[in-house]
Tab-separated table of C-alpha atoms in Angstrom:
chain	number	residue	atom	x	y	z
A	1	MET	CA	67.074	-34.632	-9.582
A	2	ARG	CA	63.394	-34.072	-10.113
A	3	LEU	CA	63.054	-34.040	-13.882
A	4	PRO	CA	62.855	-37.406	-15.655
A	5	ALA	CA	65.342	-36.312	-18.378
A	6	LEU	CA	68.021	-35.506	-15.798
A	7	LYS	CA	67.490	-38.809	-14.066
A	8	ILE	CA	67.841	-40.778	-17.310
A	9	THR	CA	70.933	-38.724	-18.274
A	10	GLY	CA	72.518	-39.510	-14.950
A	11	ILE	CA	71.867	-43.220	-15.355
A	12	LEU	CA	73.364	-43.190	-18.863
A	13	ALA	CA	76.410	-41.222	-17.640
A	14	ALA	CA	77.029	-43.757	-14.902
A	15	ALA	CA	76.656	-46.615	-17.377
A	16	GLY	CA	79.096	-44.882	-19.759
A	17	LEU	CA	81.714	-44.488	-17.012
A	18	LEU	CA	81.328	-48.109	-16.057
A	19	TRP	CA	81.621	-49.159	-19.685
A	20	GLY	CA	84.739	-47.062	-20.132
A	21	MET	CA	86.351	-48.839	-17.186
A	22	VAL	CA	85.671	-52.393	-18.477
A	23	TYR	CA	86.011	-51.734	-22.206
A	24	ARG	CA	89.770	-52.430	-22.580
A	25	PRO	CA	89.806	-55.620	-20.468
A	26	LEU	CA	86.753	-56.953	-22.324
A	27	ARG	CA	88.340	-56.210	-25.740
A	28	MET	CA	91.541	-58.038	-24.844
A	29	LEU	CA	89.525	-60.939	-23.508
A	30	LEU	CA	87.438	-61.193	-26.710
A	31	ALA	CA	90.579	-61.009	-28.885
A	32	ASP	CA	91.975	-64.007	-27.020
A	33	TRP	CA	88.664	-65.923	-27.252
A	34	PHE	CA	87.919	-65.088	-30.873
A	35	PRO	CA	91.182	-64.577	-32.738
A	36	GLY	CA	90.773	-62.802	-36.056
A	37	SER	CA	87.365	-61.176	-35.083
A	38	ASP	CA	86.665	-57.466	-34.666
A	39	ALA	CA	86.213	-57.195	-30.883
A	40	GLY	CA	85.333	-53.461	-31.092
A	41	ILE	CA	82.214	-54.076	-33.180
A	42	ILE	CA	81.093	-56.845	-30.857
A	43	LEU	CA	81.542	-54.593	-27.818
A	44	PHE	CA	79.695	-51.745	-29.569
A	45	PHE	CA	76.585	-53.872	-30.101
A	46	VAL	CA	76.867	-55.169	-26.560
A	47	PHE	CA	77.018	-51.563	-25.283
A	48	LEU	CA	74.056	-50.554	-27.505
A	49	VAL	CA	71.891	-53.392	-26.166
A	50	ILE	CA	72.851	-52.631	-22.582
A	51	SER	CA	72.202	-48.880	-23.045
A	52	CYS	CA	68.811	-49.401	-24.635
A	53	SER	CA	67.825	-51.766	-21.870
A	54	ILE	CA	68.913	-49.286	-19.219
A	55	VAL	CA	67.002	-46.455	-20.936
A	56	PHE	CA	63.861	-48.625	-21.273
A	57	VAL	CA	63.912	-49.726	-17.653
A	58	ALA	CA	64.639	-46.191	-16.441
A	59	ALA	CA	61.900	-44.644	-18.589
A	60	ARG	CA	59.366	-47.228	-17.466
A	61	TRP	CA	60.270	-46.642	-13.878
A	62	MET	CA	60.031	-42.885	-14.303
A	63	PHE	CA	56.664	-43.171	-16.062
A	64	ARG	CA	55.254	-45.256	-13.233
A	65	SER	CA	56.603	-42.773	-10.743
A	66	ALA	CA	54.960	-39.906	-12.670
A	67	GLU	CA	51.692	-41.810	-12.826
A	68	SER	CA	51.685	-42.268	-9.065
A	69	LEU	CA	52.652	-38.612	-8.639
A	70	HIS	CA	49.863	-37.276	-10.896
A	71	ALA	CA	47.118	-39.571	-9.589
A	72	PRO	CA	46.175	-37.263	-6.648
A	73	TYR	CA	45.942	-34.307	-9.020
A	74	ARG	CA	43.666	-36.225	-11.353
A	75	GLN	CA	41.516	-37.219	-8.399
A	76	PHE	CA	41.489	-33.606	-7.192
A	77	PHE	CA	40.343	-32.434	-10.631
A	78	SER	CA	37.725	-35.151	-11.008
A	79	GLU	CA	36.210	-34.867	-7.534
A	80	HIS	CA	36.439	-31.111	-7.063
A	81	PRO	CA	32.991	-29.725	-6.037
A	82	VAL	CA	33.348	-26.765	-8.398
A	83	PRO	CA	32.799	-27.434	-12.129
A	84	MET	CA	36.155	-27.617	-13.963
A	85	TRP	CA	37.234	-28.486	-17.461
A	86	VAL	CA	40.144	-28.337	-19.884
A	87	TYR	CA	39.558	-27.093	-23.412
A	88	GLU	CA	41.819	-26.841	-26.416
A	89	TRP	CA	42.819	-23.349	-27.358
A	90	GLY	CA	41.765	-22.490	-30.881
A	91	SER	CA	39.118	-25.162	-31.472
A	92	LEU	CA	37.531	-24.522	-28.021
A	93	ARG	CA	36.861	-28.281	-27.835
A	94	PHE	CA	36.498	-29.895	-24.404
A	95	LEU	CA	39.437	-32.171	-23.549
A	96	ALA	CA	38.426	-33.100	-20.017
A	97	VAL	CA	35.625	-32.249	-17.577
A	98	ASN	CA	35.123	-33.161	-13.936
A	99	ASP	CA	32.104	-34.748	-12.265
A	100	ALA	CA	30.819	-31.397	-10.913
A	101	ALA	CA	30.623	-30.029	-14.462
A	102	VAL	CA	28.703	-33.121	-15.594
A	103	LYS	CA	26.226	-32.627	-12.754
A	104	LYS	CA	25.944	-28.865	-13.191
A	105	TYR	CA	25.434	-28.751	-16.943
A	106	GLY	CA	23.552	-32.027	-17.404
A	107	TYR	CA	25.835	-33.517	-20.137
A	108	SER	CA	27.704	-36.837	-19.830
A	109	GLN	CA	31.480	-37.215	-20.165
A	110	GLU	CA	31.020	-38.694	-23.637
A	111	GLU	CA	28.785	-35.798	-24.720
A	112	PHE	CA	31.279	-33.248	-23.437
A	113	ALA	CA	34.014	-34.965	-25.482
A	114	SER	CA	32.179	-34.014	-28.689
A	115	MET	CA	31.239	-30.471	-27.599
A	116	THR	CA	32.869	-27.035	-27.651
A	117	LEU	CA	32.414	-23.935	-25.503
A	118	HIS	CA	29.724	-22.788	-27.935
A	119	ASP	CA	27.431	-25.566	-26.729
A	120	ILE	CA	27.190	-24.241	-23.177
A	121	ARG	CA	26.458	-20.660	-24.251
A	122	ASP	CA	23.352	-18.889	-25.392
A	123	PRO	CA	23.639	-18.625	-29.198
A	124	ALA	CA	23.064	-14.877	-28.916
A	125	THR	CA	26.259	-14.504	-26.839
A	126	ILE	CA	28.597	-16.506	-29.133
A	127	PRO	CA	29.776	-13.450	-31.135
A	128	GLU	CA	30.674	-11.783	-27.850
A	129	LEU	CA	32.501	-14.971	-26.783
A	130	MET	CA	34.581	-15.065	-29.951
A	131	GLU	CA	35.509	-11.397	-29.542
A	132	ASP	CA	36.640	-12.141	-26.004
A	133	VAL	CA	38.706	-15.108	-27.221
A	134	LYS	CA	40.480	-12.873	-29.696
A	135	ARG	CA	41.315	-10.341	-26.974
A	136	THR	CA	42.510	-12.905	-24.428
A	137	ASP	CA	46.273	-13.337	-23.983
A	138	THR	CA	46.961	-17.086	-24.071
A	139	THR	CA	49.916	-16.742	-21.695
A	140	ILE	CA	48.120	-15.141	-18.726
A	141	SER	CA	45.330	-16.054	-16.348
A	142	TYR	CA	41.768	-14.922	-17.039
A	143	ARG	CA	38.785	-13.988	-14.908
A	144	GLY	CA	35.344	-13.008	-16.145
A	145	ILE	CA	31.579	-13.278	-15.577
A	146	TRP	CA	29.484	-15.034	-18.226
A	147	GLN	CA	26.049	-16.509	-18.649
A	148	HIS	CA	26.070	-20.262	-19.343
A	149	ARG	CA	23.316	-22.630	-20.385
A	150	ARG	CA	22.422	-26.075	-19.066
A	151	ARG	CA	21.265	-28.968	-21.174
A	152	ASN	CA	17.607	-28.170	-20.304
A	153	GLY	CA	17.998	-24.623	-21.618
A	154	GLU	CA	18.181	-22.853	-18.261
A	155	THR	CA	20.707	-20.042	-18.079
A	156	PHE	CA	22.778	-19.018	-15.068
A	157	TYR	CA	25.670	-16.700	-14.288
A	158	VAL	CA	29.166	-18.052	-13.582
A	159	GLU	CA	32.475	-16.490	-12.651
A	160	LEU	CA	35.219	-18.125	-14.774
A	161	HIS	CA	38.844	-18.492	-13.657
A	162	SER	CA	41.223	-19.961	-16.248
A	163	ARG	CA	44.937	-20.289	-16.923
A	164	PRO	CA	47.006	-21.763	-19.760
A	165	THR	CA	48.293	-25.340	-19.610
A	166	LEU	CA	49.669	-28.136	-21.786
A	167	PHE	CA	47.325	-31.093	-21.920
A	168	GLN	CA	48.004	-34.244	-23.969
A	169	GLY	CA	50.573	-32.261	-25.913
A	170	LYS	CA	48.065	-29.580	-26.872
A	171	GLN	CA	47.873	-25.889	-25.987
A	172	ALA	CA	44.886	-25.688	-23.644
A	173	ARG	CA	43.335	-23.813	-20.751
A	174	ILE	CA	42.054	-25.214	-17.484
A	175	VAL	CA	38.857	-23.499	-16.268
A	176	MET	CA	37.039	-23.329	-12.938
A	177	ALA	CA	33.405	-22.075	-13.075
A	178	LEU	CA	31.875	-20.622	-9.884
A	179	ASP	CA	28.075	-20.429	-9.808
A	180	ILE	CA	27.203	-16.812	-8.870
A	181	ASP	CA	23.727	-16.791	-10.375
A	182	ALA	CA	21.918	-15.996	-7.089
A	183	GLU	CA	24.298	-13.154	-6.266
A	184	VAL	CA	24.088	-11.608	-9.728
A	185	ARG	CA	20.314	-11.807	-9.846
A	186	GLN	CA	20.060	-10.304	-6.366
A	187	MET	CA	22.359	-7.515	-7.462
A	188	ILE	CA	20.256	-6.918	-10.593
A	189	GLU	CA	17.089	-6.971	-8.530
A	190	ALA	CA	18.600	-4.658	-5.920
A	191	ARG	CA	19.727	-2.252	-8.622
A	192	ASP	CA	16.284	-2.396	-10.175
A	193	ILE	CA	14.628	-1.843	-6.813
A	194	SER	CA	16.978	1.044	-6.120
A	195	SER	CA	16.130	2.613	-9.462
A	196	ARG	CA	12.444	2.165	-8.845
A	197	TYR	CA	12.798	3.563	-5.329
A	198	ASP	CA	14.585	6.657	-6.643
A	199	LEU	CA	11.917	7.114	-9.315
A	200	LEU	CA	9.092	6.540	-6.833
A	201	ALA	CA	10.621	8.968	-4.374
A	202	GLN	CA	10.613	11.649	-7.046
A	203	VAL	CA	7.166	11.117	-8.585
A	204	THR	CA	5.127	10.255	-5.485
A	205	PRO	CA	3.409	13.178	-3.743
A	206	ASP	CA	4.068	11.503	-0.394
A	207	TYR	CA	6.935	12.026	2.040
A	208	VAL	CA	9.357	9.085	1.497
A	209	TYR	CA	12.177	8.604	4.004
A	210	TYR	CA	15.070	6.230	4.787
A	211	TYR	CA	16.161	6.193	8.436
A	212	ASP	CA	19.562	4.742	9.418
A	213	ILE	CA	19.067	4.074	13.138
A	214	LYS	CA	22.730	3.455	13.963
A	215	GLN	CA	23.966	6.604	12.212
A	216	ASN	CA	20.871	8.636	13.212
A	217	ARG	CA	20.558	9.906	9.660
A	218	ILE	CA	17.384	10.309	7.639
A	219	ALA	CA	17.371	10.624	3.861
A	220	ARG	CA	14.186	12.137	2.434
A	221	ASN	CA	12.592	13.035	-0.849
A	222	HIS	CA	10.800	16.304	-1.589
A	223	GLY	CA	8.065	15.612	0.994
A	224	PRO	CA	9.045	18.195	3.655
A	225	VAL	CA	9.092	20.890	0.987
A	226	THR	CA	5.994	20.032	-1.050
A	227	LEU	CA	3.758	18.783	1.778
A	228	PHE	CA	4.767	20.930	4.737
A	229	GLY	CA	6.237	24.039	3.146
A	230	TYR	CA	9.807	23.826	4.454
A	231	ARG	CA	12.808	25.070	2.491
A	232	ASP	CA	15.496	22.521	1.614
A	233	ALA	CA	17.997	24.382	3.780
A	234	ASP	CA	15.644	24.118	6.795
A	235	VAL	CA	15.127	20.351	6.581
A	236	GLY	CA	17.273	18.394	9.044
A	237	ASP	CA	18.585	14.866	8.560
A	238	THR	CA	18.292	13.627	12.146
A	239	MET	CA	15.592	11.975	14.213
A	240	GLU	CA	15.486	15.028	16.485
A	241	TRP	CA	14.365	17.279	13.618
A	242	TRP	CA	11.362	15.035	13.057
A	243	GLN	CA	10.563	14.691	16.783
A	244	GLU	CA	10.546	18.459	17.267
A	245	ARG	CA	7.760	18.758	14.701
A	246	VAL	CA	5.464	15.986	15.914
A	247	HIS	CA	2.632	17.389	18.026
A	248	PRO	CA	3.623	17.250	21.731
A	249	GLU	CA	0.427	15.379	22.572
A	250	ASP	CA	1.107	12.726	19.919
A	251	LEU	CA	4.887	12.220	20.273
A	252	PRO	CA	4.878	10.015	23.439
A	253	ASN	CA	2.366	7.599	21.923
A	254	VAL	CA	4.210	7.456	18.585
A	255	MET	CA	7.595	6.756	20.208
A	256	GLN	CA	6.086	4.181	22.557
A	257	HIS	CA	4.477	2.412	19.604
A	258	PHE	CA	7.826	2.426	17.766
A	259	ASP	CA	9.666	0.962	20.787
A	260	ILE	CA	7.056	-1.785	21.271
A	261	THR	CA	7.159	-2.685	17.568
A	262	CYS	CA	10.963	-3.006	17.676
A	263	THR	CA	10.870	-5.001	20.939
A	264	LEU	CA	8.453	-7.495	19.374
A	265	CYS	CA	10.605	-7.582	16.195
A	266	LYS	CA	7.660	-6.722	13.994
A	267	ASP	CA	8.385	-5.559	10.457
A	268	ARG	CA	5.446	-3.210	9.942
A	269	LEU	CA	4.941	0.102	11.694
A	270	GLU	CA	1.877	2.345	11.362
A	271	ALA	CA	1.039	5.575	13.153
A	272	ARG	CA	-1.292	8.541	12.796
A	273	TYR	CA	-0.257	11.848	14.302
A	274	ARG	CA	-0.040	15.581	13.733
A	275	PHE	CA	3.056	17.103	12.095
A	276	ARG	CA	3.922	20.798	12.223
A	277	CYS	CA	4.197	22.680	8.944
A	278	ALA	CA	6.596	25.516	8.226
A	279	ASP	CA	3.860	28.095	8.920
A	280	GLY	CA	3.216	26.632	12.378
A	281	HIS	CA	-0.098	24.851	11.847
A	282	TYR	CA	-0.395	21.069	12.164
A	283	LYS	CA	-1.441	18.515	9.576
A	284	TYR	CA	-2.673	15.011	10.217
A	285	VAL	CA	-0.358	12.402	8.645
A	286	TYR	CA	-0.450	8.630	8.172
A	287	ASP	CA	3.037	7.159	8.638
A	288	ARG	CA	3.776	3.597	7.466
A	289	GLY	CA	7.245	2.098	7.801
A	290	TYR	CA	9.101	-1.162	7.192
A	291	ILE	CA	11.733	-2.003	9.817
A	292	ILE	CA	14.895	-3.909	8.837
A	293	TYR	CA	16.705	-5.964	11.515
A	294	ASN	CA	20.243	-7.384	11.659
A	295	GLU	CA	21.125	-10.985	12.531
A	296	GLN	CA	20.821	-10.161	16.238
A	297	ARG	CA	17.258	-8.923	15.586
A	298	GLN	CA	18.216	-5.369	16.336
A	299	PRO	CA	16.514	-2.639	14.278
A	300	ILE	CA	19.008	-0.973	11.961
A	301	ARG	CA	16.953	0.812	9.284
A	302	VAL	CA	13.425	2.040	8.621
A	303	ILE	CA	12.014	2.714	5.167
A	304	GLY	CA	8.714	4.548	5.259
A	305	VAL	CA	6.125	6.780	3.640
A	306	MET	CA	4.311	9.684	5.310
A	307	GLN	CA	0.982	10.641	3.715
A	308	ASP	CA	-0.926	13.894	4.121
A	309	VAL	CA	-4.345	12.798	5.412
A	310	ASP	CA	-5.265	16.122	7.016
A	311	GLU	CA	-8.339	16.857	4.910
A	312	SER	CA	-9.730	13.335	5.054
A	313	THR	CA	-9.067	13.078	8.813
A	314	ARG	CA	-10.817	16.351	9.572
A	315	GLN	CA	-13.720	15.352	7.346
A	316	LYS	CA	-13.915	12.045	9.160
A	317	GLN	CA	-13.931	13.797	12.516
A	318	GLU	CA	-16.684	16.107	11.311
A	319	ILE	CA	-18.665	13.170	9.968
A	320	GLU	CA	-18.230	11.298	13.253
A	321	LEU	CA	-19.425	14.369	15.136
A	322	LEU	CA	-22.391	14.766	12.825
A	323	SER	CA	-23.100	11.045	13.117
A	324	LEU	CA	-23.036	11.357	16.895
A	325	VAL	CA	-25.431	14.286	16.743
A	326	ALA	CA	-27.662	12.532	14.209
A	327	SER	CA	-27.739	9.357	16.275
A	328	HIS	CA	-28.735	11.069	19.501
A	329	THR	CA	-30.900	13.958	18.319
A	330	ALA	CA	-34.641	13.787	18.868
A	331	ASN	CA	-35.177	15.015	15.337
A	332	SER	CA	-35.693	12.605	12.476
A	333	VAL	CA	-32.655	12.460	10.161
A	334	ILE	CA	-33.048	10.838	6.751
A	335	ILE	CA	-30.316	10.428	4.109
A	336	LEU	CA	-31.606	10.033	0.563
A	337	ASP	CA	-29.744	9.033	-2.587
A	338	ALA	CA	-29.713	11.180	-5.716
A	339	ARG	CA	-33.034	9.630	-6.771
A	340	GLY	CA	-34.652	10.622	-3.487
A	341	ARG	CA	-34.817	7.103	-2.086
A	342	ILE	CA	-34.036	6.414	1.564
A	343	GLU	CA	-30.509	5.158	2.352
A	344	TRP	CA	-30.278	5.694	6.101
A	345	VAL	CA	-32.410	6.893	9.020
A	346	ASN	CA	-31.444	7.629	12.607
A	347	GLU	CA	-32.947	6.485	15.886
A	348	GLY	CA	-34.981	9.705	16.053
A	349	PHE	CA	-36.774	8.653	12.859
A	350	ARG	CA	-37.744	5.331	14.444
A	351	ILE	CA	-39.034	7.055	17.572
A	352	MET	CA	-40.936	9.684	15.592
A	353	THR	CA	-42.503	7.397	12.959
A	354	GLY	CA	-42.349	3.853	14.353
A	355	TYR	CA	-40.644	2.543	11.193
A	356	LEU	CA	-37.393	0.532	11.265
A	357	GLN	CA	-34.471	1.016	8.871
A	358	ASP	CA	-35.203	-2.199	6.945
A	359	GLU	CA	-38.826	-1.181	6.432
A	360	VAL	CA	-37.996	2.059	4.617
A	361	ASN	CA	-34.751	1.308	2.731
A	362	GLY	CA	-35.005	2.163	-0.972
A	363	LYS	CA	-38.430	3.829	-0.652
A	364	LEU	CA	-39.499	7.394	-1.368
A	365	VAL	CA	-40.362	9.507	1.672
A	366	LYS	CA	-43.881	10.148	0.380
A	367	GLU	CA	-44.451	6.391	0.036
A	368	VAL	CA	-43.754	5.976	3.736
A	369	LEU	CA	-45.023	9.110	5.477
A	370	SER	CA	-47.858	10.548	3.344
A	371	GLY	CA	-51.497	9.951	4.305
A	372	PRO	CA	-55.078	10.896	3.470
A	373	ASP	CA	-54.805	14.498	4.673
A	374	THR	CA	-51.298	15.169	3.368
A	375	ASP	CA	-51.498	18.126	1.017
A	376	PRO	CA	-50.672	16.917	-2.559
A	377	ALA	CA	-49.617	20.440	-3.504
A	378	THR	CA	-47.011	20.409	-0.744
A	379	VAL	CA	-45.690	17.041	-1.971
A	380	LEU	CA	-45.384	18.426	-5.510
A	381	GLN	CA	-43.600	21.490	-4.165
A	382	ILE	CA	-41.072	19.262	-2.365
A	383	GLU	CA	-40.423	17.221	-5.533
A	384	ASP	CA	-39.955	20.379	-7.570
A	385	GLN	CA	-37.406	21.809	-5.101
A	386	MET	CA	-35.477	18.528	-4.970
A	387	ALA	CA	-35.368	18.353	-8.755
A	388	ARG	CA	-33.590	21.719	-8.696
A	389	ALA	CA	-31.046	20.355	-6.137
A	390	SER	CA	-31.645	23.424	-3.972
A	391	ALA	CA	-31.854	23.689	-0.189
A	392	PHE	CA	-35.293	24.479	1.249
A	393	ASN	CA	-37.575	23.942	4.236
A	394	ILE	CA	-41.282	23.236	4.313
A	395	GLU	CA	-44.047	22.124	6.693
A	396	ILE	CA	-46.079	19.035	5.889
A	397	LEU	CA	-48.531	16.656	7.537
A	398	ASN	CA	-47.059	13.150	7.932
A	399	TYR	CA	-48.431	9.846	9.171
A	400	LYS	CA	-46.818	7.401	11.599
A	401	LYS	CA	-46.742	3.638	11.211
A	402	ASN	CA	-49.733	3.335	13.578
A	403	GLY	CA	-51.756	5.791	11.436
A	404	ALA	CA	-51.485	8.804	13.744
A	405	HIS	CA	-50.785	12.045	11.959
A	406	TYR	CA	-48.308	14.726	12.976
A	407	TRP	CA	-46.843	17.894	11.575
A	408	VAL	CA	-43.158	18.283	10.738
A	409	LYS	CA	-40.872	21.004	9.498
A	410	SER	CA	-38.566	19.440	6.869
A	411	ASP	CA	-35.141	20.992	6.194
A	412	VAL	CA	-33.744	19.517	2.967
A	413	THR	CA	-30.075	19.994	2.020
A	414	PRO	CA	-28.530	18.580	-1.179
A	415	VAL	CA	-24.967	17.096	-1.007
A	416	LEU	CA	-22.836	17.732	-4.098
A	417	ASN	CA	-19.481	16.189	-5.070
A	418	ALA	CA	-16.364	18.088	-6.146
A	419	HIS	CA	-17.762	18.345	-9.693
A	420	GLY	CA	-21.042	19.862	-8.564
A	421	GLU	CA	-22.968	16.646	-9.192
A	422	LEU	CA	-25.796	15.650	-6.863
A	423	GLN	CA	-24.808	12.778	-4.561
A	424	GLN	CA	-27.344	12.717	-1.714
A	425	TYR	CA	-29.956	14.657	0.227
A	426	ILE	CA	-29.970	15.185	3.974
A	427	LEU	CA	-33.506	15.555	5.315
A	428	ILE	CA	-34.025	16.703	8.925
A	429	GLN	CA	-37.593	16.637	10.214
A	430	THR	CA	-38.690	18.422	13.388
A	431	ASP	CA	-42.021	17.515	14.990
A	432	ILE	CA	-44.036	20.749	15.133
A	433	THR	CA	-47.392	19.193	15.977
A	434	GLU	CA	-47.642	20.949	19.335
A	435	ARG	CA	-46.645	24.253	17.829
A	436	ARG	CA	-49.134	23.817	15.019
A	437	THR	CA	-51.854	22.923	17.565
A	438	PHE	CA	-50.976	25.915	19.732
A	439	MET	CA	-50.997	28.212	16.738
A	440	GLN	CA	-54.341	26.792	15.651
A	441	ARG	CA	-55.803	27.411	19.118
A	442	LEU	CA	-54.292	30.856	19.193
A	443	GLN	CA	-55.882	31.597	15.833
A	444	GLU	CA	-59.250	30.316	17.024
A	445	ASN	CA	-59.004	32.438	20.179
A	446	ASN	CA	-58.059	35.392	18.072
A	447	ASP	CA	-61.083	34.760	15.881
A	448	THR	CA	-63.251	34.618	19.023
A	449	LEU	CA	-61.861	37.886	20.326
A	450	HIS	CA	-62.444	39.433	16.953
A	451	GLU	CA	-66.035	38.203	17.135
A	452	ILE	CA	-66.454	39.604	20.654
A	453	ALA	CA	-64.989	42.898	19.530
A	454	ARG	CA	-67.390	42.927	16.616
A	455	ILE	CA	-70.304	42.199	18.949
A	456	ASN	CA	-69.156	44.961	21.278
A	457	SER	CA	-68.754	47.438	18.500
A	458	HIS	CA	-71.829	46.639	16.550
A	459	GLU	CA	-74.507	44.401	18.123
A	460	ILE	CA	-74.247	45.683	21.745
A	461	ARG	CA	-74.035	49.277	20.647
A	462	LYS	CA	-77.499	49.176	19.074
A	463	PRO	CA	-79.503	48.183	22.225
A	464	VAL	CA	-77.342	50.452	24.404
A	465	SER	CA	-77.996	53.386	22.104
A	466	SER	CA	-81.698	52.541	22.094
A	467	ILE	CA	-81.820	52.427	25.893
A	468	LEU	CA	-80.051	55.739	26.157
A	469	GLY	CA	-82.518	57.272	23.657
A	470	ILE	CA	-85.546	55.851	25.457
A	471	MET	CA	-84.274	57.135	28.793
A	472	SER	CA	-84.020	60.638	27.377
A	473	MET	CA	-87.682	60.513	26.224
A	474	PHE	CA	-89.250	59.624	29.609
A	475	ASP	CA	-91.922	62.093	30.892
A	476	LEU	CA	-90.618	62.705	34.333
A	477	ASP	CA	-93.514	65.047	35.158
A	478	LYS	CA	-95.982	62.224	34.370
A	479	ASN	CA	-98.101	64.452	32.143
A	480	GLU	CA	-98.339	61.663	29.562
A	481	PRO	CA	-98.703	58.250	31.327
A	482	GLY	CA	-99.353	56.404	28.078
A	483	LEU	CA	-96.021	57.571	26.607
A	484	ASN	CA	-94.047	56.326	29.570
A	485	ASN	CA	-95.691	52.912	29.333
A	486	ARG	CA	-94.760	52.602	25.691
A	487	LEU	CA	-91.203	53.683	26.501
A	488	LEU	CA	-90.965	51.126	29.323
A	489	ALA	CA	-92.036	48.370	26.940
A	490	MET	CA	-89.384	49.460	24.455
A	491	LEU	CA	-86.826	49.632	27.269
A	492	ARG	CA	-87.678	46.070	28.318
A	493	GLU	CA	-87.228	44.895	24.732
A	494	CYS	CA	-83.790	46.569	24.430
A	495	SER	CA	-82.742	45.155	27.802
A	496	THR	CA	-83.682	41.644	26.657
A	497	GLU	CA	-81.733	42.144	23.445
A	498	LEU	CA	-78.722	43.405	25.449
A	499	ASP	CA	-78.926	40.411	27.797
A	500	ALA	CA	-78.867	38.048	24.801
A	501	MET	CA	-75.779	39.817	23.510
A	502	LEU	CA	-74.056	39.416	26.879
A	503	HIS	CA	-74.869	35.692	26.968
A	504	LYS	CA	-73.451	35.338	23.479
A	505	ILE	CA	-70.194	36.967	24.601
A	506	GLN	CA	-70.123	34.711	27.657
A	507	ASP	CA	-70.498	31.636	25.429
A	508	LYS	CA	-67.612	32.785	23.245
A	509	LEU	CA	-65.407	33.297	26.286
A	510	ARG	CA	-66.386	29.854	27.628
A	511	GLN	CA	-65.401	28.257	24.289
A	512	THR	CA	-62.021	29.980	24.419
A	513	ASN	CA	-61.337	28.733	27.934
A	514	HIS	CA	-62.239	25.164	26.961
A	515	ARG	CA	-59.683	25.042	24.078
């Protein structure tokens, strides 16, 4: 018999049987001892005293047995690591709490004794709590997720498990509260991240992908369609589809870089390569990925973004090529800002002028290279052309750092931004001093030849004509000796004049040869 009532009933039944067996002998014995007395009443009181004593002793024994039986359960409740409590149904007042609840919520046992469930909830959630209480069936178990509040005001999520019980004669419920705050917040954060990822994947112009390495499946946004011109039906979801479109010269290096990154268990992956578009031409892309590993440090997923950097990459290559040319050309290359002040010069500028970069930074070209014989009109013409932001070329006399002058041909090109606004000037100067000198000598020689031609056509012709005329007038018969003498004198004079002309031509030719 396990129930105390059955045990007490059994004891009383046994006592009643025993009393029934001794009742008659005891009554006869009392009648003999006390003649004239009512033996039945005496035996009744005796039986009542004995019965009460038996019930008292049995109840006390059963109570002590129950106390010893319930002690482990009380200890289990009190020392359980999970917060637990018992509250009265209806008033929601705490009847008992364990040590874990005291530690978790920050209230003492005495404080809990004067509190209700309202006191561990955010006031804003109490109406929701009362609605839930109304809906809860008091005869069944309950499970739910709620947000509780500590004594210091901090809130956290708990998973409540409760069931009905009878405690101290009152209808109550015993509750176990599991702290799931970290899990719930991670789930909220993950859901938020997922929502943001989905939104980002839709609004970003880049190619966003999610690669499941184990399943060999790639989920993508609109990138293949909007960036590379593929149709949705033509876009594959495997690694092979991507590999087939990476430029054959780039693929080995990209895959090797990926394998090395995974071997070293690095999280970040970056690569630049060419990717084939739907029309067959290749675009330069910048691929950045984040690699996720499992507990065995094996790569399982890659989340990445592929950016179209084709235009900027080709511009960079062109700039690098131009920089290489500018750095090694013998010509002087000068980059000016929008105000016409020097920002950068190449090595050819240093060789041509003798000035270093630091000596000319921020200065106007005319402040550095103009000199006494530089034509002011040419300088004004250059300023006027630059003010119009138009391309032009012009020749001008410059001066080196050591004071020597030289001629240059300047090709000036303005650089405009996408809005047509002036950003810079590129000034390329070619040393044309030798050409200018040669042209000057050629001009001087041409002038000399013109002078010789003039002498031949005009000055020499006169004495030659005179000589020819004199020769035709000679008296060959010698009838007039005086005439011939006069003619000979005139002939000598013309010959002297002709000789002077020939010496003059010889001097001109000598000057030409000496240039």
